[in-house]
CSV table of C-alpha atoms and ligand atoms in Angstrom, one decimal:
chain,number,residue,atom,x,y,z
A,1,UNK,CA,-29.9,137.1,83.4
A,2,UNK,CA,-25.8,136.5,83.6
A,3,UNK,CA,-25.5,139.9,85.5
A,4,UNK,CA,-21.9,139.4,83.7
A,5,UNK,CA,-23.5,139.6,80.6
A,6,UNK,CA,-24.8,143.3,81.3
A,7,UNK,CA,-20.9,144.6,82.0
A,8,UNK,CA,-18.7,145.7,79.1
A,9,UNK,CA,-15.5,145.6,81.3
A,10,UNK,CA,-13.0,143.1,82.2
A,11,UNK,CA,-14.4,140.5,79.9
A,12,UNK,CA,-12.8,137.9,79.1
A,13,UNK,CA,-13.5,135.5,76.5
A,14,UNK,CA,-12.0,132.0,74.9
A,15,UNK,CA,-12.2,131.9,71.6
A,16,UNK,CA,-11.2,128.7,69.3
A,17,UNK,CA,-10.6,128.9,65.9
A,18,UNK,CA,-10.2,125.5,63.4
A,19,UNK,CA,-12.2,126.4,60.0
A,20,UNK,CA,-9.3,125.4,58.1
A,21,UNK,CA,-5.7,124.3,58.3
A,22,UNK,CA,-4.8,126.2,61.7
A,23,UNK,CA,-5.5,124.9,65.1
A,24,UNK,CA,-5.9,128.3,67.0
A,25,UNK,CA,-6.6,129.2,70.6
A,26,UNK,CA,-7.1,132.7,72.1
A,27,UNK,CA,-7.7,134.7,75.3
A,28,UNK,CA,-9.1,138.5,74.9
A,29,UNK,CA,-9.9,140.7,77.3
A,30,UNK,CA,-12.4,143.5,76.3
A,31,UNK,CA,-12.2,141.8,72.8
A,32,UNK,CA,-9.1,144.2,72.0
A,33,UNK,CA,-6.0,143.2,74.8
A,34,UNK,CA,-4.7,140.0,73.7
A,35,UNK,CA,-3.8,137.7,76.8
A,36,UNK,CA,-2.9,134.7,74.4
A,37,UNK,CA,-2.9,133.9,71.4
A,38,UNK,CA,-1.4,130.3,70.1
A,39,UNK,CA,-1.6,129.5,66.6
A,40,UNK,CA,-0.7,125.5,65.2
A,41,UNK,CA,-0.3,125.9,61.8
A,42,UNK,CA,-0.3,122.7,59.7
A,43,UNK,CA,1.3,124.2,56.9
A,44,UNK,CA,4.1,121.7,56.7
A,45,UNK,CA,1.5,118.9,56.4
A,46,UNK,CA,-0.2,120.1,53.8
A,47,UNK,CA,2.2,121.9,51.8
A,48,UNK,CA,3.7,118.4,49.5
A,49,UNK,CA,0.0,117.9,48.2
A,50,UNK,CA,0.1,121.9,46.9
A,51,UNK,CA,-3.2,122.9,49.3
A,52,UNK,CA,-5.2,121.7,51.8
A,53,UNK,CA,-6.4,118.2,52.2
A,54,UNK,CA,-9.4,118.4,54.3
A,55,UNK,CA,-9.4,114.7,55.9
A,56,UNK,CA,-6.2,115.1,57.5
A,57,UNK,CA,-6.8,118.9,58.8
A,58,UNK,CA,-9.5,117.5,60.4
A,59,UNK,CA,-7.6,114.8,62.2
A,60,UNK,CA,-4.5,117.6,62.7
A,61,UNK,CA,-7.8,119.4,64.7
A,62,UNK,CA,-8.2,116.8,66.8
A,63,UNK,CA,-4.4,116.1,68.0
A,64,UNK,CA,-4.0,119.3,68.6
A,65,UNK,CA,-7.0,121.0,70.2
A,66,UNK,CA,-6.3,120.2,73.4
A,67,UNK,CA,-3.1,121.4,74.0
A,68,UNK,CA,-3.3,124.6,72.0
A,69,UNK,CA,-6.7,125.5,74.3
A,70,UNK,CA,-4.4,124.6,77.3
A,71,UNK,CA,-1.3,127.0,76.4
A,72,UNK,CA,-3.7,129.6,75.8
A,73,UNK,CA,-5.3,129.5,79.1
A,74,UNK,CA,-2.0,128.7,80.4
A,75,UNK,CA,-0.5,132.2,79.0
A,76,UNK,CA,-3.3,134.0,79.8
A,77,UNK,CA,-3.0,132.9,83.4
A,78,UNK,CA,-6.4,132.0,83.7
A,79,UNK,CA,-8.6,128.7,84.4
A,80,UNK,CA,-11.9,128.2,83.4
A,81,UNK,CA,-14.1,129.6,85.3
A,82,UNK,CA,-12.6,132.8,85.6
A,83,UNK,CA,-13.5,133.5,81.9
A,84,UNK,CA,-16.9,135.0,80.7
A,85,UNK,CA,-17.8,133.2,77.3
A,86,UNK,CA,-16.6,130.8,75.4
A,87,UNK,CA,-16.7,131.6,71.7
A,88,UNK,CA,-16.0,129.3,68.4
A,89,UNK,CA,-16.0,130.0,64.6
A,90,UNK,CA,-19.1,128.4,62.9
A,91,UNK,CA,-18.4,128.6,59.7
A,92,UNK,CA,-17.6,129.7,57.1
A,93,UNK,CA,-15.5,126.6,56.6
A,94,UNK,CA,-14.6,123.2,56.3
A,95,UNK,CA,-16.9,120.8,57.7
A,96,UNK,CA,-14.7,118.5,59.3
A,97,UNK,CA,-12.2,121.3,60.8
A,98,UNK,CA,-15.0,123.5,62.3
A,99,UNK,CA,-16.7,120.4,63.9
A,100,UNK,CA,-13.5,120.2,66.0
A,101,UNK,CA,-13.5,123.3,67.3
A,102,UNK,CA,-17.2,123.8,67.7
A,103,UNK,CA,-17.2,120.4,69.9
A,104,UNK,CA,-14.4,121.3,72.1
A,105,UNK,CA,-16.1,124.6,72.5
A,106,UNK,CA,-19.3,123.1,73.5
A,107,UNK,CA,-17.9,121.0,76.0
A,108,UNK,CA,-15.9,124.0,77.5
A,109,UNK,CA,-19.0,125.8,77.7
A,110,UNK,CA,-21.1,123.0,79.4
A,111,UNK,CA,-18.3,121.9,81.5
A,112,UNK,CA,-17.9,125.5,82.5
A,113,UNK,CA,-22.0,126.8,82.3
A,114,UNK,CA,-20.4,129.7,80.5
A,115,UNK,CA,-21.8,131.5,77.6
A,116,UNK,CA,-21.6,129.6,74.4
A,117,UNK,CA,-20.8,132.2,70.8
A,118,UNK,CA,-20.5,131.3,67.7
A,119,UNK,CA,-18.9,133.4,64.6
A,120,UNK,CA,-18.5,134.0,61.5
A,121,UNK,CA,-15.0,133.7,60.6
A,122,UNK,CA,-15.5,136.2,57.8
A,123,UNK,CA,-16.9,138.9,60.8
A,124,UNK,CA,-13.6,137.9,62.7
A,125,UNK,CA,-11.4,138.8,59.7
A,126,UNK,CA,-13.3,142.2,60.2
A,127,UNK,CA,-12.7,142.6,64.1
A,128,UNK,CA,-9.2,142.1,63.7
A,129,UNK,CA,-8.6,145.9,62.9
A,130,UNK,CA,-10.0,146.5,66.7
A,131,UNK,CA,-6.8,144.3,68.5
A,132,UNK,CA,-4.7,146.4,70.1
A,133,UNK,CA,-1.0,146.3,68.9
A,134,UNK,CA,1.9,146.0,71.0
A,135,UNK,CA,3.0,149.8,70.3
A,136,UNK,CA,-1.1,150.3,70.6
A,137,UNK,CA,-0.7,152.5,67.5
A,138,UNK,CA,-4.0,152.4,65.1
A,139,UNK,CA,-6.7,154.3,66.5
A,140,UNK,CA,-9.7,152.6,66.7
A,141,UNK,CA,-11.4,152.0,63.5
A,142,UNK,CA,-14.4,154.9,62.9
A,143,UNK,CA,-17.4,154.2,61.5
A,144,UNK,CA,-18.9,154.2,58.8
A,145,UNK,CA,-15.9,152.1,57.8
A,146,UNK,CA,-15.4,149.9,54.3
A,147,UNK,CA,-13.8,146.4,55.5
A,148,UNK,CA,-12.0,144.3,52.9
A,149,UNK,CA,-11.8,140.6,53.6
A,150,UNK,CA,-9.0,139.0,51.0
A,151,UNK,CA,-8.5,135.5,52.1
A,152,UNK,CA,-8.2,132.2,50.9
A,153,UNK,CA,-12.1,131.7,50.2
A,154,UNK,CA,-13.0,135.2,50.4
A,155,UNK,CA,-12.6,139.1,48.2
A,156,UNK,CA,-15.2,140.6,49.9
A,157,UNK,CA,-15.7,144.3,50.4
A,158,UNK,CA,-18.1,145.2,53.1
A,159,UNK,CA,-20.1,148.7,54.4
A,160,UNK,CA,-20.2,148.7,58.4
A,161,UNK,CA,-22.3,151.2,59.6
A,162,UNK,CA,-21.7,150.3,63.3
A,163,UNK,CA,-20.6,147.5,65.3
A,164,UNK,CA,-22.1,144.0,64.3
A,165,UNK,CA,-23.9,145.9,60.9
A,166,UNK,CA,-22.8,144.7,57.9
A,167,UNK,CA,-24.0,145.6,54.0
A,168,UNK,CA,-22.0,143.0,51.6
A,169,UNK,CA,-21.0,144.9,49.2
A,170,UNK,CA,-19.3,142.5,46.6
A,171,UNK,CA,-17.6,139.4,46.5
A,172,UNK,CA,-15.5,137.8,44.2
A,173,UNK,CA,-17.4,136.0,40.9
A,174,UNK,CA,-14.9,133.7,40.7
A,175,UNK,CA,-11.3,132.6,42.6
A,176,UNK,CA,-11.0,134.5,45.8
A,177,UNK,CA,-7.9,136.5,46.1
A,178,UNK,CA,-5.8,133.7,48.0
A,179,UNK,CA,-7.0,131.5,45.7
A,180,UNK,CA,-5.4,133.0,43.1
A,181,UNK,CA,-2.1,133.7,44.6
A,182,UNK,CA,-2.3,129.6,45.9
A,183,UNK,CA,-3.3,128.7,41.9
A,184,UNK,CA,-0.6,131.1,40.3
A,185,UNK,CA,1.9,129.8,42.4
A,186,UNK,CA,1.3,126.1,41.4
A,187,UNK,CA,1.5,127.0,37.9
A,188,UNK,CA,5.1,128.5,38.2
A,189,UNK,CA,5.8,125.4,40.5
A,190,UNK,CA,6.9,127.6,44.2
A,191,UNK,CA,5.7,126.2,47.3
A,192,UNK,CA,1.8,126.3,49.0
A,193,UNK,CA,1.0,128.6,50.4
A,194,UNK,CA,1.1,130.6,47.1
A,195,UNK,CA,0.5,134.6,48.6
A,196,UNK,CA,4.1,134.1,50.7
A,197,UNK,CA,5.6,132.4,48.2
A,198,UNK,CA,4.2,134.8,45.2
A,199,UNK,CA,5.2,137.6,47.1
A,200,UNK,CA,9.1,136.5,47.9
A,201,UNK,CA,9.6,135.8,43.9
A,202,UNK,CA,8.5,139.1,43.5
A,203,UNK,CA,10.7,140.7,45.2
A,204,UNK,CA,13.1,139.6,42.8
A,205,UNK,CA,11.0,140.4,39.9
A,206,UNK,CA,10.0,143.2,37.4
A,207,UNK,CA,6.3,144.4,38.1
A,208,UNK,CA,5.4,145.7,34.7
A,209,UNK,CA,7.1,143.0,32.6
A,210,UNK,CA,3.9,142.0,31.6
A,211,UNK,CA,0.8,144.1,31.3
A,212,UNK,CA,-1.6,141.6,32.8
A,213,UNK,CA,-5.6,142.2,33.1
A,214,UNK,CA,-7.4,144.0,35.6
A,215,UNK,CA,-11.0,143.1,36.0
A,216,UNK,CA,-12.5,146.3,37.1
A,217,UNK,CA,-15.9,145.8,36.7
A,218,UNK,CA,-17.4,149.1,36.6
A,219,UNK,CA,-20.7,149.6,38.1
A,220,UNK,CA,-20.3,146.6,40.6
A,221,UNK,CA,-18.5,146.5,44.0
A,222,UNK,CA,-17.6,142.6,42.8
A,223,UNK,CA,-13.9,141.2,42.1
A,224,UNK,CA,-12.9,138.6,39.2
A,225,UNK,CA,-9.4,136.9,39.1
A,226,UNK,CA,-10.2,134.3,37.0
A,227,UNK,CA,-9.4,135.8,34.1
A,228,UNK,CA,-5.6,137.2,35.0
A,229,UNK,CA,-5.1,133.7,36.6
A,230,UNK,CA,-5.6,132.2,32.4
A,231,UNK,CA,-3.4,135.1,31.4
A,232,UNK,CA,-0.8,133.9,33.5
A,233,UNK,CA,-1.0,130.6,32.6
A,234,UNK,CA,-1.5,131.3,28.4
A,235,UNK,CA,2.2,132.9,29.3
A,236,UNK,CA,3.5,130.0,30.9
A,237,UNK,CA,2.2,127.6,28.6
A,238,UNK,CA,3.5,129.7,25.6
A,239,UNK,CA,7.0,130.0,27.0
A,240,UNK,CA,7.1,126.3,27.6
A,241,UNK,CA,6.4,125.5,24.3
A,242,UNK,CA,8.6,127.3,23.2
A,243,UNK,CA,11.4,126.2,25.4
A,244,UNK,CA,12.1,129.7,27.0
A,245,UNK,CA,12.9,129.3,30.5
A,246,UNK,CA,10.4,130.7,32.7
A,247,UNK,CA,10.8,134.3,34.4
A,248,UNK,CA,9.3,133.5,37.5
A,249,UNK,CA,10.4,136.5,39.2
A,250,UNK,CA,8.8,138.9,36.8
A,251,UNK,CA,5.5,136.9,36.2
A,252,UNK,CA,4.8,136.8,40.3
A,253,UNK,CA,5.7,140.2,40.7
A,254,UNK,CA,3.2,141.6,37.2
A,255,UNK,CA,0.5,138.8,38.8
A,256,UNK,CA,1.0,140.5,42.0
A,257,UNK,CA,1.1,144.1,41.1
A,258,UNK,CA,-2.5,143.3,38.8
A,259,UNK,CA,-4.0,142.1,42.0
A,260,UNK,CA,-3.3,144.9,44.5
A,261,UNK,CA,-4.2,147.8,41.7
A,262,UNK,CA,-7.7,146.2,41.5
A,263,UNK,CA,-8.0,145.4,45.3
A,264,UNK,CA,-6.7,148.7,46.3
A,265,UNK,CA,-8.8,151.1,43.7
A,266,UNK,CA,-12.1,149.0,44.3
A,267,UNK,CA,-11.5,149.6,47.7
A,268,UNK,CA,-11.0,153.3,47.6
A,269,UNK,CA,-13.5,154.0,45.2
A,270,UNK,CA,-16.0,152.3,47.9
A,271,UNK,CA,-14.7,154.6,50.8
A,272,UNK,CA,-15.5,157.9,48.5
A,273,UNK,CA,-18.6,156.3,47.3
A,274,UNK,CA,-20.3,155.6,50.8
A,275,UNK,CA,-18.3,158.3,52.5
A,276,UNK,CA,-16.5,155.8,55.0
A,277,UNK,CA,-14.7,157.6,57.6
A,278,UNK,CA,-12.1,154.5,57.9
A,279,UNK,CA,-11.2,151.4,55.7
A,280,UNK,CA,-10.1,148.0,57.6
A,281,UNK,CA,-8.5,145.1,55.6
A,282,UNK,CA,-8.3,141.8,56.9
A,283,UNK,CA,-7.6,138.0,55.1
A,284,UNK,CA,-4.4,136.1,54.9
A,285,UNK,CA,-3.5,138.3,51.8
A,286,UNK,CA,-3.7,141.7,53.6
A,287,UNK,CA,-0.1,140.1,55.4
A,288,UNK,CA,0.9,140.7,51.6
A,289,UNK,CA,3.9,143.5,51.8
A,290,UNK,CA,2.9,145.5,48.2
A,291,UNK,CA,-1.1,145.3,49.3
A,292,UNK,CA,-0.1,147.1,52.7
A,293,UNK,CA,2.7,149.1,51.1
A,294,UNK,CA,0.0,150.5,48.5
A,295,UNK,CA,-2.8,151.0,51.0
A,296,UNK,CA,-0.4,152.8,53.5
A,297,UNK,CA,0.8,155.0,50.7
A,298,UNK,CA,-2.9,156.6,49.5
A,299,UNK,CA,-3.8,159.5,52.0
A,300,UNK,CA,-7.3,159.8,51.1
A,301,UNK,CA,-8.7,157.3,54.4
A,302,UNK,CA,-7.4,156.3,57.6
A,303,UNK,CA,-6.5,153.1,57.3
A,304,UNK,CA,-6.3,149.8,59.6
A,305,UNK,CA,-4.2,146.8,58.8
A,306,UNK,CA,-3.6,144.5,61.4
A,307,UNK,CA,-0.2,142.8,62.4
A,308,UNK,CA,0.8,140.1,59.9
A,309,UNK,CA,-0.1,137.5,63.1
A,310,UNK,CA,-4.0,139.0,62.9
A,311,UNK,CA,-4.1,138.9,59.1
A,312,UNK,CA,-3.9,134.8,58.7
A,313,UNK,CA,-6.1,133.2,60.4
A,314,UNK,CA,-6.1,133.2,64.2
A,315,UNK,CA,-8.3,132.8,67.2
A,316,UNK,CA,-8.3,136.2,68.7
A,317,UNK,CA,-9.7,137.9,65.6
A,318,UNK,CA,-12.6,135.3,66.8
A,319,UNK,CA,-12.5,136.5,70.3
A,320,UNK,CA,-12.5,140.5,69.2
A,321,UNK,CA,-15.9,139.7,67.2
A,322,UNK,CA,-17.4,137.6,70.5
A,323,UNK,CA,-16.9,140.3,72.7
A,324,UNK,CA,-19.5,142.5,70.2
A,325,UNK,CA,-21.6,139.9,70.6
A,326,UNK,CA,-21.5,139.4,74.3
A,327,UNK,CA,-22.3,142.7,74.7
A,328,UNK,CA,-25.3,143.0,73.4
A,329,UNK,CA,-26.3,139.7,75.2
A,330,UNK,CA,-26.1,137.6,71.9
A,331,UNK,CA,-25.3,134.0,72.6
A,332,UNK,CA,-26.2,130.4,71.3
A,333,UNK,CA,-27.6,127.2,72.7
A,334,UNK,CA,-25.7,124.0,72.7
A,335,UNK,CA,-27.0,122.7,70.2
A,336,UNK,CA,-26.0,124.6,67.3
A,337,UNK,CA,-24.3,123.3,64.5
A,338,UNK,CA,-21.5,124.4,62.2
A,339,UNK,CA,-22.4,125.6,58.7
A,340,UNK,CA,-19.2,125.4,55.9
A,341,UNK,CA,-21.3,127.9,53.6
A,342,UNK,CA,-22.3,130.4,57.1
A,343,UNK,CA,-23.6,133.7,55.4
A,344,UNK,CA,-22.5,137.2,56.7
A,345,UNK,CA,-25.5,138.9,58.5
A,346,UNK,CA,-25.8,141.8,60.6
A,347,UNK,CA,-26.7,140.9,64.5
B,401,LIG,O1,-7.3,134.2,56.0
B,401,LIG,P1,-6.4,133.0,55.7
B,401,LIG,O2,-5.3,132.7,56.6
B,401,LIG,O3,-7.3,131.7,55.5
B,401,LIG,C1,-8.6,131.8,55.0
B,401,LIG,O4,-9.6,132.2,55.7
B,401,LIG,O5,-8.7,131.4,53.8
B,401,LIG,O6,-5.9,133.2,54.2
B,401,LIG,C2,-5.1,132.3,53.5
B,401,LIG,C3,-4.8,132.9,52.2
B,401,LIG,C4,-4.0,131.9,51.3
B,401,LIG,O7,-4.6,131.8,50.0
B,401,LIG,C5,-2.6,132.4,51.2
B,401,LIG,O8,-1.9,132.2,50.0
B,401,LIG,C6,-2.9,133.9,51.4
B,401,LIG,O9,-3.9,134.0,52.3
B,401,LIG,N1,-1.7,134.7,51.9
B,401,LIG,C7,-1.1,135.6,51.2
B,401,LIG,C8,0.0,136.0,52.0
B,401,LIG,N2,0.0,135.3,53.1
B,401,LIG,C9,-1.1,134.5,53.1
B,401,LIG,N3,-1.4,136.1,50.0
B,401,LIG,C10,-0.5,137.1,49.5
B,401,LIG,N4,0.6,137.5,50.2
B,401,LIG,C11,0.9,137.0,51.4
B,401,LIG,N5,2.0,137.5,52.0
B,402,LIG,ZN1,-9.4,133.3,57.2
């Protein structure tokens, strides 16, 4: 055995992250101090076709792999074999992107003979809570703990009752909560990515203008958006047609207010259900200002929301879950493959 692999100190792991439009890089020691953490977002290329167009995120991968694995080794002052694992998201994803990633993480790891771990993104979402901060704030997330995921593909609300455990809880039945901000936003014509853009219109903008749906759906731990997503658009389509210039301001901010009551009493009534100790939130749309702003305001549950740079999607999150995993002595032969549809399951 890799008598490294028995220690739980001064680990320190690689971890690459390319499942979807960010080229990401990260150094971790201990999976919670962040040596480096180097994020190429593609956003600009992606953002005149309204979303993400696979082909060329994959080929964005590929240009810039290299150099964003070199800076973070670079910043973390470290070479190769000075490092304890290598680790890579497998999926959940898309094809194309995570193959770049997962390739330039197996060839780290044979180059290297290192350790070779592979995660679920959704799981690294989850570990961000456990990065420390600069001010090293947040305690430690306690279990039993209720994680929310609320990303671009993902409105999922999970039970952990210890590291590496998880019990899905619900998921969305329909558009993920991203996807709903990125869809609403294309309807009342403001830039991709939608939740930024959604969220700086509704600043400006009157949150109970209109009295949009909230899909509760009592006796189930599952979220819908479809359905306030149609509303939104009935109200656009009717205004056009009637020639009334459209409020945008007031629509984003009612759209945006009917997503964070159902996210944030879901959530709650999860925590008092299974008698969590702690709630974590993670996904691009926990950097959302009135999601954070309403789940730092309840004071039934501790609570851990992680920087805006560990919310969207980044490598360390990837290196926080690895370290778990090293730990208990989990890792993966060369040959593994990535898998776009990669289920949460407990280690
Ligand atoms: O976690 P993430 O970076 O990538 C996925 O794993 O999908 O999440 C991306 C999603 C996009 O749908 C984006 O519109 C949303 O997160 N998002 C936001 C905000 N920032 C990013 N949604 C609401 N408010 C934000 N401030
Ligand atoms: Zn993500």
């Amino acid at each position: 055995m890799n008598p490294k692999k028995a220690s739980s100190n001064n680990v320190r792991i690689l971890a690459i992250e390319t499942s979807c439009d960010e080229t990401a890089a990260a150094v971790l020691l201990n999976g919670n101090q962040v040596l480096s953490n180097i994020v190429a977002s593609q956003i600009d290329l992606h953002s005149k076709y309204g979303g993400v167009f696979p082909e060329m995120a994959s080929r964005q991968h590929i240009l810039a792999i290299y150099p964003v694995v070199e800076e973070a080794l670079t910043q973390a002052h470290l070479v190769l074999n000075e490092l304890d694992a290598i680790a890579v998201t497998r999926g959940p994803g898309l094809a194309g992107s995570l193959v770049v990633g997962m390739n330039m993480a197996k060839a780290l790891a044979l180059g290297s003979g290192l350790p070779l771990i592979g995660i679920n993104h959704l799981e690294g979402h989850l570990y961000s809570a456990w990065i420390q901060t600069e001010n090293n704030s947040p305690a430690q997330p306690d279990f039993p703990l209720i994680g929310l995921i609320v990303s671009g593909g993902h409105s999922t609300l999970i039970f952990m009752k210890d590291h590496l455990h998880y019990e899905i809880l619900g998921n969305t039945l329909d558009d993920a909560a991203g996807e709903a901000f990125d869809k609403v936003a294309r309807l009342l014509e403001l830039p991709y990515p939608g939740g930024p853009s959604i969220q700086k219109a509704a600043e400006y903008g009157n949150s109970s203008a209109y009295n949009f749906p909230r899909a509760r759906l009592e006796g189930s731990w599952n979220f819908s958006f479809s359905g306030l997503k149609t509303a939104v658009l009935r109200e656009v389509q009717t205004m056009k047609n009637s020639g009334i210039t459209i409020p945008i301001e007031n629509l984003a901010a009612s759209f945006q207010t009917a997503v964070v009551d159902v996210l944030v009493e879901k959530t709650l009534q999860s925590a008092e259900f299974f008698h969590a100790r702690h709630i974590i939130i993670g996904g691009g749309v926990s950097a959302n200002h009135a999601l954070r702003k309403a789940f730092i305001e309840q004071n039934k549950f501790t609570i851990t929301i992680p920087p805006l740079k560990y919310c969207t999607d980044n490598a360390a999150m990837i290196a926080a879950a690895a370290y778990q995993h090293f730990v208990h002595s989990r890792n993966d032969s060369l040959d593994i493959d990535v898998m776009p549809n990669f289920p949460l399951t407990s280690l």
